[in-house]
mmCIF file of C-alpha atoms in Angstrom:
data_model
loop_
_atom_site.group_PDB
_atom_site.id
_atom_site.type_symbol
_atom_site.label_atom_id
_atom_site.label_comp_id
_atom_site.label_asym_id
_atom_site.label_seq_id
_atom_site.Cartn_x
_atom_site.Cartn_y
_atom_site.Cartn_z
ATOM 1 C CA UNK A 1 -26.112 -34.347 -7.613
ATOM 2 C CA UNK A 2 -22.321 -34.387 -8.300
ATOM 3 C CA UNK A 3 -21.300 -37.083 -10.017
ATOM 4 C CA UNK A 4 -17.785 -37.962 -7.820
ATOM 5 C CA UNK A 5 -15.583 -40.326 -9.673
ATOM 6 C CA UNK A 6 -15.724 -37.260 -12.800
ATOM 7 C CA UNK A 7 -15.031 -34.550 -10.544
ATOM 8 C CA UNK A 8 -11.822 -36.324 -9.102
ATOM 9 C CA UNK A 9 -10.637 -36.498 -13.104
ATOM 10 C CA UNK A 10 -11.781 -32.860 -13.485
ATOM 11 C CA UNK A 11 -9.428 -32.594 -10.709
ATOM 12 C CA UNK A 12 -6.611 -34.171 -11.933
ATOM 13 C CA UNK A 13 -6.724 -32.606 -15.843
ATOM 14 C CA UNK A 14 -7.236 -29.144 -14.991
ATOM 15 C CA UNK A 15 -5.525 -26.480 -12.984
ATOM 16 C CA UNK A 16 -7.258 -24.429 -10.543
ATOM 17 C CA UNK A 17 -8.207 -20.984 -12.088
ATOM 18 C CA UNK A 18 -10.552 -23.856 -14.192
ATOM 19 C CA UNK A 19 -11.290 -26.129 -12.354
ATOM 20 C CA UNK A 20 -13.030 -22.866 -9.631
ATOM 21 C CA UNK A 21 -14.558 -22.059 -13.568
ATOM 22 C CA UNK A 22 -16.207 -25.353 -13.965
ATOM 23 C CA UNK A 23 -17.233 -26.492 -10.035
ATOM 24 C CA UNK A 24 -18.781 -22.958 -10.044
ATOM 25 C CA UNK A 25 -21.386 -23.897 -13.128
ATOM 26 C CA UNK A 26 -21.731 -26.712 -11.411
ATOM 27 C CA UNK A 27 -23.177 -25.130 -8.719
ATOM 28 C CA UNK A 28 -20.679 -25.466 -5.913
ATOM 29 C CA UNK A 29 -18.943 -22.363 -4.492
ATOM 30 C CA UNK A 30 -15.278 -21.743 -5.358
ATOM 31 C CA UNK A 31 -14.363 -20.216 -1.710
ATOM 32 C CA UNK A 32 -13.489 -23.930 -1.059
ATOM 33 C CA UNK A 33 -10.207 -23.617 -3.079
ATOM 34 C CA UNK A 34 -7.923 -21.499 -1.186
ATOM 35 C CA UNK A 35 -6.705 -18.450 -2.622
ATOM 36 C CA UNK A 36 -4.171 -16.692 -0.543
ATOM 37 C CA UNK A 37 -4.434 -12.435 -1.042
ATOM 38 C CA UNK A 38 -1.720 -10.173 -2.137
ATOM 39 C CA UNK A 39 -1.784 -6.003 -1.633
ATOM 40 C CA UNK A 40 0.974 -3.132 -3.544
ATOM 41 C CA UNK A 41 0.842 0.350 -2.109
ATOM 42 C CA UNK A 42 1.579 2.245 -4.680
ATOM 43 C CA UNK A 43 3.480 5.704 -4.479
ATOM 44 C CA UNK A 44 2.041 7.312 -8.141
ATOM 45 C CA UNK A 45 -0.655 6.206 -10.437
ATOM 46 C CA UNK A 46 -0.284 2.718 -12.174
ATOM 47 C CA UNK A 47 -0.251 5.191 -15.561
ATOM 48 C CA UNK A 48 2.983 6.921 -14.905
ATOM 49 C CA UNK A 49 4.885 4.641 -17.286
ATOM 50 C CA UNK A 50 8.309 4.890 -14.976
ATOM 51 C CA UNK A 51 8.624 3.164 -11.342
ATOM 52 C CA UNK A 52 4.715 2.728 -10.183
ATOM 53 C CA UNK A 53 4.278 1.587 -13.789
ATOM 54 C CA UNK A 54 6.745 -1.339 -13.682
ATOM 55 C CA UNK A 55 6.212 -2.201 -10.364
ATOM 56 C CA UNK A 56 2.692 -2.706 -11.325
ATOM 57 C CA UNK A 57 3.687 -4.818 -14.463
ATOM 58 C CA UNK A 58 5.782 -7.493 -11.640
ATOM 59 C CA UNK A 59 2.597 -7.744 -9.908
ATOM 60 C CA UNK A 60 0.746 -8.900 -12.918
ATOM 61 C CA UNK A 61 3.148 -10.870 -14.258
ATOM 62 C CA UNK A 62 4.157 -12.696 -10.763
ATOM 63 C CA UNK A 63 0.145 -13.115 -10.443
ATOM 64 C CA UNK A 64 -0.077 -15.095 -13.608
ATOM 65 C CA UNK A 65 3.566 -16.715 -13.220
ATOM 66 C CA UNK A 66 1.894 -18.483 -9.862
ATOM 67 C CA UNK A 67 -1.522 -20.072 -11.797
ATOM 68 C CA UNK A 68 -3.898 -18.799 -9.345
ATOM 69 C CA UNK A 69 -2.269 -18.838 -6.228
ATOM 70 C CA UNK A 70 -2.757 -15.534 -5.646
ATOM 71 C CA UNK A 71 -4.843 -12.769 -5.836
ATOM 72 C CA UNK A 72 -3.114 -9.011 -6.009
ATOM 73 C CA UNK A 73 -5.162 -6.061 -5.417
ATOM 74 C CA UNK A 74 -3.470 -2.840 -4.997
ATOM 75 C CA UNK A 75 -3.720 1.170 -3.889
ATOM 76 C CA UNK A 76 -2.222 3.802 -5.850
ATOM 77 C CA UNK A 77 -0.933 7.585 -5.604
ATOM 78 C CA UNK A 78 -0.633 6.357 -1.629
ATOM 79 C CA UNK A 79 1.334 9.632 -0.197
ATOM 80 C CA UNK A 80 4.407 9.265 2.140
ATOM 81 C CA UNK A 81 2.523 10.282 5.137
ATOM 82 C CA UNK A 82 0.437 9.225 8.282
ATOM 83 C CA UNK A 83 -2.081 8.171 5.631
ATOM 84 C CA UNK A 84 -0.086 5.404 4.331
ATOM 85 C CA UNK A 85 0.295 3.807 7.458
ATOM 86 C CA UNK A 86 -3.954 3.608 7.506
ATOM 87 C CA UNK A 87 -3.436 2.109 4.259
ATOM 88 C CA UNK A 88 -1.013 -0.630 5.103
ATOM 89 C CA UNK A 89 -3.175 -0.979 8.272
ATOM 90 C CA UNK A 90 -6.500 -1.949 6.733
ATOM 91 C CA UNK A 91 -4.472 -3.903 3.635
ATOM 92 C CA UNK A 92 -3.719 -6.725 6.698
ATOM 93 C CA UNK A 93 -6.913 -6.504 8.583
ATOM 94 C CA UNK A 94 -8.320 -7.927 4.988
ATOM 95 C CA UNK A 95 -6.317 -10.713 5.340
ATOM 96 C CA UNK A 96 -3.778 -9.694 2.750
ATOM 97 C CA UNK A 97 -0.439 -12.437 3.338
ATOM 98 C CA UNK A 98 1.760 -10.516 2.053
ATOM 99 C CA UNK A 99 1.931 -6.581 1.876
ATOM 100 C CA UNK A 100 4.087 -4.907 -1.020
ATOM 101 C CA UNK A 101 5.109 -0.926 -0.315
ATOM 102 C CA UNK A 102 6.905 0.514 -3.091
ATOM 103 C CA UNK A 103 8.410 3.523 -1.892
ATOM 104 C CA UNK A 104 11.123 4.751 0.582
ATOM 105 C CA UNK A 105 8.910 6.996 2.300
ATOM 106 C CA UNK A 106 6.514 4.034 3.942
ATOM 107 C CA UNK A 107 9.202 2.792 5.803
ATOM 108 C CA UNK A 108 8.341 3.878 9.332
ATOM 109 C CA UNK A 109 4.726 3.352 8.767
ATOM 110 C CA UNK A 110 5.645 -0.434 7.464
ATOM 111 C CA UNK A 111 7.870 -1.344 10.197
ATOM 112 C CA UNK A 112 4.913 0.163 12.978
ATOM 113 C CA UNK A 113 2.062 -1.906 11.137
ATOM 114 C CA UNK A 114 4.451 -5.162 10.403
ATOM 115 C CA UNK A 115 4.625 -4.964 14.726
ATOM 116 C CA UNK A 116 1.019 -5.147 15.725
ATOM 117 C CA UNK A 117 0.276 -8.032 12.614
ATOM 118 C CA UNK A 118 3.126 -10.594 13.404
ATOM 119 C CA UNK A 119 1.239 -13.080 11.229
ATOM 120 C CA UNK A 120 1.464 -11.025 7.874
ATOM 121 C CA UNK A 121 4.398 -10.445 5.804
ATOM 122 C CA UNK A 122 5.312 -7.181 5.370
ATOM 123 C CA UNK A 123 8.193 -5.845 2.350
ATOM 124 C CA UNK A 124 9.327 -2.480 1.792
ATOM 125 C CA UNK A 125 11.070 -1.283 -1.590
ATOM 126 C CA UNK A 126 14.228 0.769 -0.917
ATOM 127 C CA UNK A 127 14.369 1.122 2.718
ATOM 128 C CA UNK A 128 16.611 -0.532 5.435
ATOM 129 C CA UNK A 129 14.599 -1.207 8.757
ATOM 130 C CA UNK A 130 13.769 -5.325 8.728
ATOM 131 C CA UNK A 131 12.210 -7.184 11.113
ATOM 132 C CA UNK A 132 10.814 -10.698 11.939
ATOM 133 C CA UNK A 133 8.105 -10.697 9.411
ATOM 134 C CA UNK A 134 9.840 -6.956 7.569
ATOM 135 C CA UNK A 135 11.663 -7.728 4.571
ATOM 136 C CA UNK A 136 13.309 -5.093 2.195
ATOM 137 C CA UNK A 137 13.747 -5.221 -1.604
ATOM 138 C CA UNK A 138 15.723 -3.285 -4.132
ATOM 139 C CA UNK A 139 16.207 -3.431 -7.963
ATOM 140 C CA UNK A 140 20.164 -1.921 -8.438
ATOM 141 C CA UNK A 141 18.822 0.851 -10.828
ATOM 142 C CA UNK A 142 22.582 1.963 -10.774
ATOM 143 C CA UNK A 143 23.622 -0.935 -13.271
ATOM 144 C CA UNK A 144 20.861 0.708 -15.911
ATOM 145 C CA UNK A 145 22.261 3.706 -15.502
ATOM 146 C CA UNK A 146 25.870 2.450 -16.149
ATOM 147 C CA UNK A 147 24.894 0.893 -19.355
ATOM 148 C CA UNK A 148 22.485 3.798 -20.420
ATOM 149 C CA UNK A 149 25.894 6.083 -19.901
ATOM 150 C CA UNK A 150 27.676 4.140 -22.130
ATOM 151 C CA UNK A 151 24.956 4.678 -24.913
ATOM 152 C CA UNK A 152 25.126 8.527 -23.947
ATOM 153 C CA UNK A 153 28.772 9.551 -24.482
ATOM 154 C CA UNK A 154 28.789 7.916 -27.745
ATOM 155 C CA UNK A 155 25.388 9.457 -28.396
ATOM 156 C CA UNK A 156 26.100 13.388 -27.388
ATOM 157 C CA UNK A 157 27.786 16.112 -29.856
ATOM 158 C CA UNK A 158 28.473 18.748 -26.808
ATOM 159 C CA UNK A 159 30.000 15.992 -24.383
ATOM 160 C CA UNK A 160 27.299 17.568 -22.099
ATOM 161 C CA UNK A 161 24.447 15.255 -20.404
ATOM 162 C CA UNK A 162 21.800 16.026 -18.269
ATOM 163 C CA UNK A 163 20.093 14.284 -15.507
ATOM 164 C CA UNK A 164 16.377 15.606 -14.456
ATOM 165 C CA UNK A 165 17.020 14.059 -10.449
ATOM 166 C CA UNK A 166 14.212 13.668 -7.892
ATOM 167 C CA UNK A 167 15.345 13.591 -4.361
ATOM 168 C CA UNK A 168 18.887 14.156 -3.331
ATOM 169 C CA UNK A 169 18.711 10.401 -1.521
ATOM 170 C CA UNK A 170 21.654 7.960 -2.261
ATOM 171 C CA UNK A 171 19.674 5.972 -4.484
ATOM 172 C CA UNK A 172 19.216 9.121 -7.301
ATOM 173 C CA UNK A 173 23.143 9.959 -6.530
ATOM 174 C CA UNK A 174 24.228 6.351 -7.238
ATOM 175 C CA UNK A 175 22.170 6.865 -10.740
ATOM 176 C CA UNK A 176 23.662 10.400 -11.350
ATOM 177 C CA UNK A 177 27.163 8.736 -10.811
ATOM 178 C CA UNK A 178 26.783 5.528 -12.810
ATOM 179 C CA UNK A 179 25.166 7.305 -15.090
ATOM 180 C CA UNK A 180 28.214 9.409 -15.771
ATOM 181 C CA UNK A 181 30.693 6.688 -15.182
ATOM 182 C CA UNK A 182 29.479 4.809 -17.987
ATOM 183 C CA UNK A 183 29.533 7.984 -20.527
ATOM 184 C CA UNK A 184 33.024 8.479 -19.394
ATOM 185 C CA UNK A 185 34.056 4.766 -19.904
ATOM 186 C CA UNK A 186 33.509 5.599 -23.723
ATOM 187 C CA UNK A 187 34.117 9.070 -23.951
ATOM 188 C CA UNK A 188 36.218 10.507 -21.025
ATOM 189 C CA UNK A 189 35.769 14.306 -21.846
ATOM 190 C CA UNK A 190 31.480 13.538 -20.588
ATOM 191 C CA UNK A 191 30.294 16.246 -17.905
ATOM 192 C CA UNK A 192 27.154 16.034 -16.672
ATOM 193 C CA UNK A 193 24.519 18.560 -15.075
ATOM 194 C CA UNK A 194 21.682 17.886 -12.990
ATOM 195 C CA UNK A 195 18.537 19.489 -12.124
ATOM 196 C CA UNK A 196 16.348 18.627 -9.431
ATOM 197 C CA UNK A 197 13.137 18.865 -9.238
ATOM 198 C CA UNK A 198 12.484 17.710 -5.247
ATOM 199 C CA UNK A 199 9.373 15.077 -6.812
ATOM 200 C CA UNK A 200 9.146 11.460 -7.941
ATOM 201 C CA UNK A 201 5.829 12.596 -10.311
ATOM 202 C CA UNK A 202 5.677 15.935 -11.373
ATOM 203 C CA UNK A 203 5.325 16.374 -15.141
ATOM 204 C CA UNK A 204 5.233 20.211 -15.218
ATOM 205 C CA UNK A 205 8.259 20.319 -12.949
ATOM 206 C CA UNK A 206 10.101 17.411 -15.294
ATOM 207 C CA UNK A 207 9.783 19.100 -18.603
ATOM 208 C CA UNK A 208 10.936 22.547 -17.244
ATOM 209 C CA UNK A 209 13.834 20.991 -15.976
ATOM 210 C CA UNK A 210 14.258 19.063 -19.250
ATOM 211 C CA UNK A 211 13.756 22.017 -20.947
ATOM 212 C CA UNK A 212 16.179 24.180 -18.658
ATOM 213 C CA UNK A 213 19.247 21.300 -19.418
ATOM 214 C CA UNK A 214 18.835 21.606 -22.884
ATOM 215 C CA UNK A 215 18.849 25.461 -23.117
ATOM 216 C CA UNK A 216 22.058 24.521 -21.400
ATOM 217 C CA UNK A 217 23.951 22.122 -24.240
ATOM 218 C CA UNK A 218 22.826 18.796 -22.580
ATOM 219 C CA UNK A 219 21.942 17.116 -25.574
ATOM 220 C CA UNK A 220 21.257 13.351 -24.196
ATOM 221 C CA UNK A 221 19.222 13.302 -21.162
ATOM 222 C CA UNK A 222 18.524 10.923 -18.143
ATOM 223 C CA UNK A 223 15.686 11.055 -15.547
ATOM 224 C CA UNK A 224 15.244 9.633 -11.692
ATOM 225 C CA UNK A 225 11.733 10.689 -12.283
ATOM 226 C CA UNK A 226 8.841 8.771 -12.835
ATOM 227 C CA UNK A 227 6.517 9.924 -15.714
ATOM 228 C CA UNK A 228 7.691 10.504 -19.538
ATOM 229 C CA UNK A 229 8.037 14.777 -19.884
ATOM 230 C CA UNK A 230 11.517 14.156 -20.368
ATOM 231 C CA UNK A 231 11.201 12.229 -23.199
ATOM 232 C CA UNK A 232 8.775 14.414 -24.684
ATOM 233 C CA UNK A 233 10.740 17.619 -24.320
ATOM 234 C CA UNK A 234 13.701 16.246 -25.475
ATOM 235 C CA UNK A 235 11.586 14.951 -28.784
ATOM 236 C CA UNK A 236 10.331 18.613 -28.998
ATOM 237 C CA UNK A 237 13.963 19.868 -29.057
ATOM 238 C CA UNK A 238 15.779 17.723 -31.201
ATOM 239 C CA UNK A 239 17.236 15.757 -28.316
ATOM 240 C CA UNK A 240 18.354 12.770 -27.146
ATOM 241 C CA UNK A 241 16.608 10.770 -23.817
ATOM 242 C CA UNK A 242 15.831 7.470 -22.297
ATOM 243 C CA UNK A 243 12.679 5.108 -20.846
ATOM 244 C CA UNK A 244 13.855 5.042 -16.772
ATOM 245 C CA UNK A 245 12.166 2.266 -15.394
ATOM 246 C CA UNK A 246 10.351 1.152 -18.481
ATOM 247 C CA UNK A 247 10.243 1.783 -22.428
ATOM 248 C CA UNK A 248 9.051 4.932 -23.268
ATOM 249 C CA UNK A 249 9.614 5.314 -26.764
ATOM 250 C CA UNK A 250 5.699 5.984 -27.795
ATOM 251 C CA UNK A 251 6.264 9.152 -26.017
ATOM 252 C CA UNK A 252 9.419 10.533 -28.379
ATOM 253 C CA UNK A 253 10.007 7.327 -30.919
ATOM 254 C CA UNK A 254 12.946 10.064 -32.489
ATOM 255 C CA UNK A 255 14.289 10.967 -29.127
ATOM 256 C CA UNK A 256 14.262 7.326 -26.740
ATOM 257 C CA UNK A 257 17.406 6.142 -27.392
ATOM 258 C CA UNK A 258 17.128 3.117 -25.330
ATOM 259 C CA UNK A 259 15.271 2.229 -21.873
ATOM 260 C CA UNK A 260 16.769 0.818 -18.062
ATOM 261 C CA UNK A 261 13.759 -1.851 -18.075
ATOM 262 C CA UNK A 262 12.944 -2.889 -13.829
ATOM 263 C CA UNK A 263 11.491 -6.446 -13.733
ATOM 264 C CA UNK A 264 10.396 -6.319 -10.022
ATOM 265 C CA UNK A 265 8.483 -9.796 -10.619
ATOM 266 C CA UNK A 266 12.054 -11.326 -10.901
ATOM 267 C CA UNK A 267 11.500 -10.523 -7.222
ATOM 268 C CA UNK A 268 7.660 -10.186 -6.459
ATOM 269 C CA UNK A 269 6.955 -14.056 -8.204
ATOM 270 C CA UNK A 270 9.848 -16.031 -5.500
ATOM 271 C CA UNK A 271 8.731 -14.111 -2.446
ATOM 272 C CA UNK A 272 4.850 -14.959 -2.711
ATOM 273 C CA UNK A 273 5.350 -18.291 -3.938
ATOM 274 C CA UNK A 274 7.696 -18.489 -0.421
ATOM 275 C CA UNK A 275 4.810 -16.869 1.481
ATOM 276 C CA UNK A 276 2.537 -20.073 0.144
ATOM 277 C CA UNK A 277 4.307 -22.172 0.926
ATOM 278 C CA UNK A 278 5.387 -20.648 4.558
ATOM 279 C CA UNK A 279 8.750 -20.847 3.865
ATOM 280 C CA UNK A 280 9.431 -17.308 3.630
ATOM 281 C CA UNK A 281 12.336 -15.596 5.837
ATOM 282 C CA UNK A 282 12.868 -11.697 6.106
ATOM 283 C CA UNK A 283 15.730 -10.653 4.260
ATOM 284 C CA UNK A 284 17.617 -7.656 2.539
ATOM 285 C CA UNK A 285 17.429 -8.470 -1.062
ATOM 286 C CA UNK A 286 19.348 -5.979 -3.990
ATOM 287 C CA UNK A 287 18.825 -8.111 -7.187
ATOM 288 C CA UNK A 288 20.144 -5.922 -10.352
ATOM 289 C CA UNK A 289 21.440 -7.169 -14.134
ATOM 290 C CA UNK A 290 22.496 -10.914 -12.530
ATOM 291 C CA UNK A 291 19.554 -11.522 -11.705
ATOM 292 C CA UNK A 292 17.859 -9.967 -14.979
ATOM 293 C CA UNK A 293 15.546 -7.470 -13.018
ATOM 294 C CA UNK A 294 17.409 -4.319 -14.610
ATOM 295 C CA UNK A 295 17.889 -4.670 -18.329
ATOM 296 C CA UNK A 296 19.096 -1.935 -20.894
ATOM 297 C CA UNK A 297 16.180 -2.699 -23.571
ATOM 298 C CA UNK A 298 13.877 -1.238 -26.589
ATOM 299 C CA UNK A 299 16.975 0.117 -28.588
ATOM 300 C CA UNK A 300 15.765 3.413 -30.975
ATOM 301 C CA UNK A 301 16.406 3.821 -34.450
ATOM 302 C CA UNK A 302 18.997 6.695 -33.611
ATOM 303 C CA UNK A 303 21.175 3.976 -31.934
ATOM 304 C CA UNK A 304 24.087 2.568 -34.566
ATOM 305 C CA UNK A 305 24.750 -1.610 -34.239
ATOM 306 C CA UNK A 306 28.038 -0.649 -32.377
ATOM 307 C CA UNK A 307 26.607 1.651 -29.945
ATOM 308 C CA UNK A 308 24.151 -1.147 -29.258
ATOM 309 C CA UNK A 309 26.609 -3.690 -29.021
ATOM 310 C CA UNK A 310 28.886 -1.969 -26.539
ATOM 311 C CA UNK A 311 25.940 -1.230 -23.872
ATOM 312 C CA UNK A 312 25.576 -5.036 -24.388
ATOM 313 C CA UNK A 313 28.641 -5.898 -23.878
ATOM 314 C CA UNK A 314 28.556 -3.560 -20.527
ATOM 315 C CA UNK A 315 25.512 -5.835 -19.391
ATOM 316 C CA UNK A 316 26.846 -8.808 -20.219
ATOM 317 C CA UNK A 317 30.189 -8.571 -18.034
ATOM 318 C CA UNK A 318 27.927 -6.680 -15.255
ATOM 319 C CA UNK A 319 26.115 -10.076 -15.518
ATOM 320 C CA UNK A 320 29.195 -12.188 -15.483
ATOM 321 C CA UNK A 321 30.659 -10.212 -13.168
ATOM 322 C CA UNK A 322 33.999 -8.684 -14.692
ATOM 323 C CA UNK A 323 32.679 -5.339 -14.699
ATOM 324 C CA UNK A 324 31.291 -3.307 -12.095
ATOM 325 C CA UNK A 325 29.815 0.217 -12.339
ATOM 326 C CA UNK A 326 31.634 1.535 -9.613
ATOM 327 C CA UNK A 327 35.079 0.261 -10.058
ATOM 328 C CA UNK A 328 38.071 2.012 -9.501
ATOM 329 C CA UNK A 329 39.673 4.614 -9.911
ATOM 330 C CA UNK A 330 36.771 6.548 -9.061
ATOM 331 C CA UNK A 331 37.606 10.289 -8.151
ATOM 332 C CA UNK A 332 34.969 12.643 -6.545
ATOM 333 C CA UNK A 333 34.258 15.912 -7.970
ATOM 334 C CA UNK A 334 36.920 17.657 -5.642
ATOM 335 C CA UNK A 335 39.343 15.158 -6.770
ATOM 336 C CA UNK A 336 39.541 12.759 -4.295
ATOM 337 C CA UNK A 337 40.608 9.214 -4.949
ATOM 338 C CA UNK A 338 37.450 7.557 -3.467
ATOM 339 C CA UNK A 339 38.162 3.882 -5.074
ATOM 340 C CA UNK A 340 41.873 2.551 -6.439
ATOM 341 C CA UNK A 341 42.342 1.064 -9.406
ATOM 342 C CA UNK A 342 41.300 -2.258 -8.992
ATOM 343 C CA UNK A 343 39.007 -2.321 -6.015
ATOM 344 C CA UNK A 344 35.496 -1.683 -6.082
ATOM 345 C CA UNK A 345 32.845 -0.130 -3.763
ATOM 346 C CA UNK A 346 30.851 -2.098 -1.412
ATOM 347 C CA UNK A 347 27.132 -2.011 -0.875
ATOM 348 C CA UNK A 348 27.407 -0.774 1.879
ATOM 349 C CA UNK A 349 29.470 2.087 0.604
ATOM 350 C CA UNK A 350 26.809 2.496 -2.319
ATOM 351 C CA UNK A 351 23.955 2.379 0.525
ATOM 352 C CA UNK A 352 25.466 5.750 2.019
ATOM 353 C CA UNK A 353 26.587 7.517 -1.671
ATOM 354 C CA UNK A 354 26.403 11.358 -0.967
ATOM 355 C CA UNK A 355 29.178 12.899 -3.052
ATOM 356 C CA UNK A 356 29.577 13.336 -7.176
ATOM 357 C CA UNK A 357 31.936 11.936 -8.749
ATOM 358 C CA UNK A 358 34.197 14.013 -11.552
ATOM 359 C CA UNK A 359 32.409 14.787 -14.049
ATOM 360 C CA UNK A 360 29.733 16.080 -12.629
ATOM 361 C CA UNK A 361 29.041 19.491 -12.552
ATOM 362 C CA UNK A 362 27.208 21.856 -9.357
ATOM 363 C CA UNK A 363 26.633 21.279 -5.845
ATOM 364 C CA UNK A 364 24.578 18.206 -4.352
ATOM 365 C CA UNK A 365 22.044 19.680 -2.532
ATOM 366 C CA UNK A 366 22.398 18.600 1.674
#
């Protein structure tokens, strides 16, 4: 039998990932210590080493921030269709508490699942539909691209970048524009040219269009794409690139110049530790450099103290906020005065982006 009065000062020295440890040797069953369940639905594999990849890394760190609070689980290479609302579906009839969907395309299917479980809390990454227990979540992957520019037009010998783009959404436009604002802030004679490739994970498709940008001068290239073919084409060719979403110098240590680092647990560790303790609300949250869950990181070898510096210096007043990436002036391609000197664009402007600004060269695809 249990001997009480030392299991009340196993209790009180231990925390509860061991204290389940030692009661179970004991012979007593742990499902007496309550451990509410996370899920993550995951648009690519865990492996892709861009945006599944660090969403994946805030789950595991916000599961280990909270000491046992939790346990995640998660689903990966979930497609945009009617089978991720099954998915979602059978995520709350386990009893998940909260359900994490990490793509734009679950939207509809969150916001029709979040209806018919009112006691679950449902989160989407990137959309804009909310309800009473729907809450969306963004990481402002615009402010890495600002201070990734500024490494890039001090970086390229042909003044010619290149962007290897996904989908034609606001969210890859904001990065195509920031990502050019910030060359130009250093080095105003930047153009950029983009390629896109109509996939978040497509390897094959990412290198050829890697491979295409170089063949046109674009010596320093960015991706919106998830896994690392850029990097490794442009370490084939002699070429500049960066990590998006995570650091991917092991894939071209001569090429990665530097990486736009997501920390989604800045915003996955606050909103379970809410669920727990039922004190969480729905809400539209856009958390960027301020709130360190964007963060230029993992410098290369190829990048000079000063070059480092200034893209520090970028994140540092993006942080304090004296600089923003879309500050004005701010011209589209056409020439249009979008933003005077000395306003800057609203979210909700940013939201909506669907134009290039100068600098960048083609058409954006409707």
């Amino acid at each position: 039998m249990l001997n009480m009065s030392k299991h009340k000062k196993i209790m009180k020295k231990f925390s509860l990932p061991v204290i389940a440890a030692a009661i179970m040797g004991l012979g007593i069953s742990s499902q007496s210590f309550a451990v509410d369940k996370a899920a993550f639905v995951y648009i690519g594999p865990t492996s892709d080493h861009g945006w599944t990849y660090s969403h994946d890394q805030g789950r595991i760190k916000a599961e280990k921030a909270l000491g046992g609070k939790f346990k995640t689980t998660y689903i990966e290479n979930v497609p945009e269709t009617a089978d991720a609302e099954r998915v979602i579906r059978n995520l709350a009839q386990q009893g998940n508490k909260v359900i994490f969907a990490t793509s734009f395309g679950y939207m509809n299917q969150m916001e029709k699942v979040a209806k018919q479980f009112p006691n679950t809390v449902f989160m989407h990454a990137t959309g804009y539909k909310q309800g009473k227990n729907l809450g969306i979540y963004d990481v402002r992957t615009y402010e890495g691209a600002y201070m990734l520019g500024v490494v890039a037009g001090q970086t390229t010998k042909t003044n010619t970048l290149g962007v290897v783009a996904s989908f034609p959404i606001p969210e890859v436009v904001r990065n195509i524009n920031a990502y050019t604002l910030g060359a130009q802030s250093v080095n105003p004679k930047v153009k950029t040219k983009v390629i896109w490739v109509n996939s978040w994970f497509n390897p094959g498709k990412e290198r050829d269009a890697a491979l295409a940008l170089i063949s046109q001068k674009a010596d320093v290239l960015m991706q919106n794409t998830d896994s690392p073919a850029v990097v490794q084409a442009a370490q084939q060719k002699g070429v500049y690139a960066f990590g998006w979403d995570s650091d991917m110098s092991k894939f071209g240590p001569k090429a990665h110049l530097a990486a736009s680092v997501l920390h989604w647990e800045k915003i996955y560790t606050p909103a379970m530790q809410q669920v727990a303790n039922k004190t969480w609300k729905p809400a539209a949250l856009w958390y960027g450099v301020k709130q360190d869950a964007v963060k230029i990181e993992n410098f290369g070898p190829a990048v000079p103290a000063k070059v480092k510096q200034s893209a520090l210096n970028a994140q540092s007043a993006i942080h304090k906020g004296t600089l923003h990436p879309f500050q004005g002036p701010i011209y589209k391609q056409d020439g249009t005065l979008v933003i005077a000197k000395g306003g800057k664009m609203t979210d909700e402007a940013l939201g909506k982006m669907n134009f290039y600004v100068k600098g960048v060269e083609g058409s954006l695809p409707k």
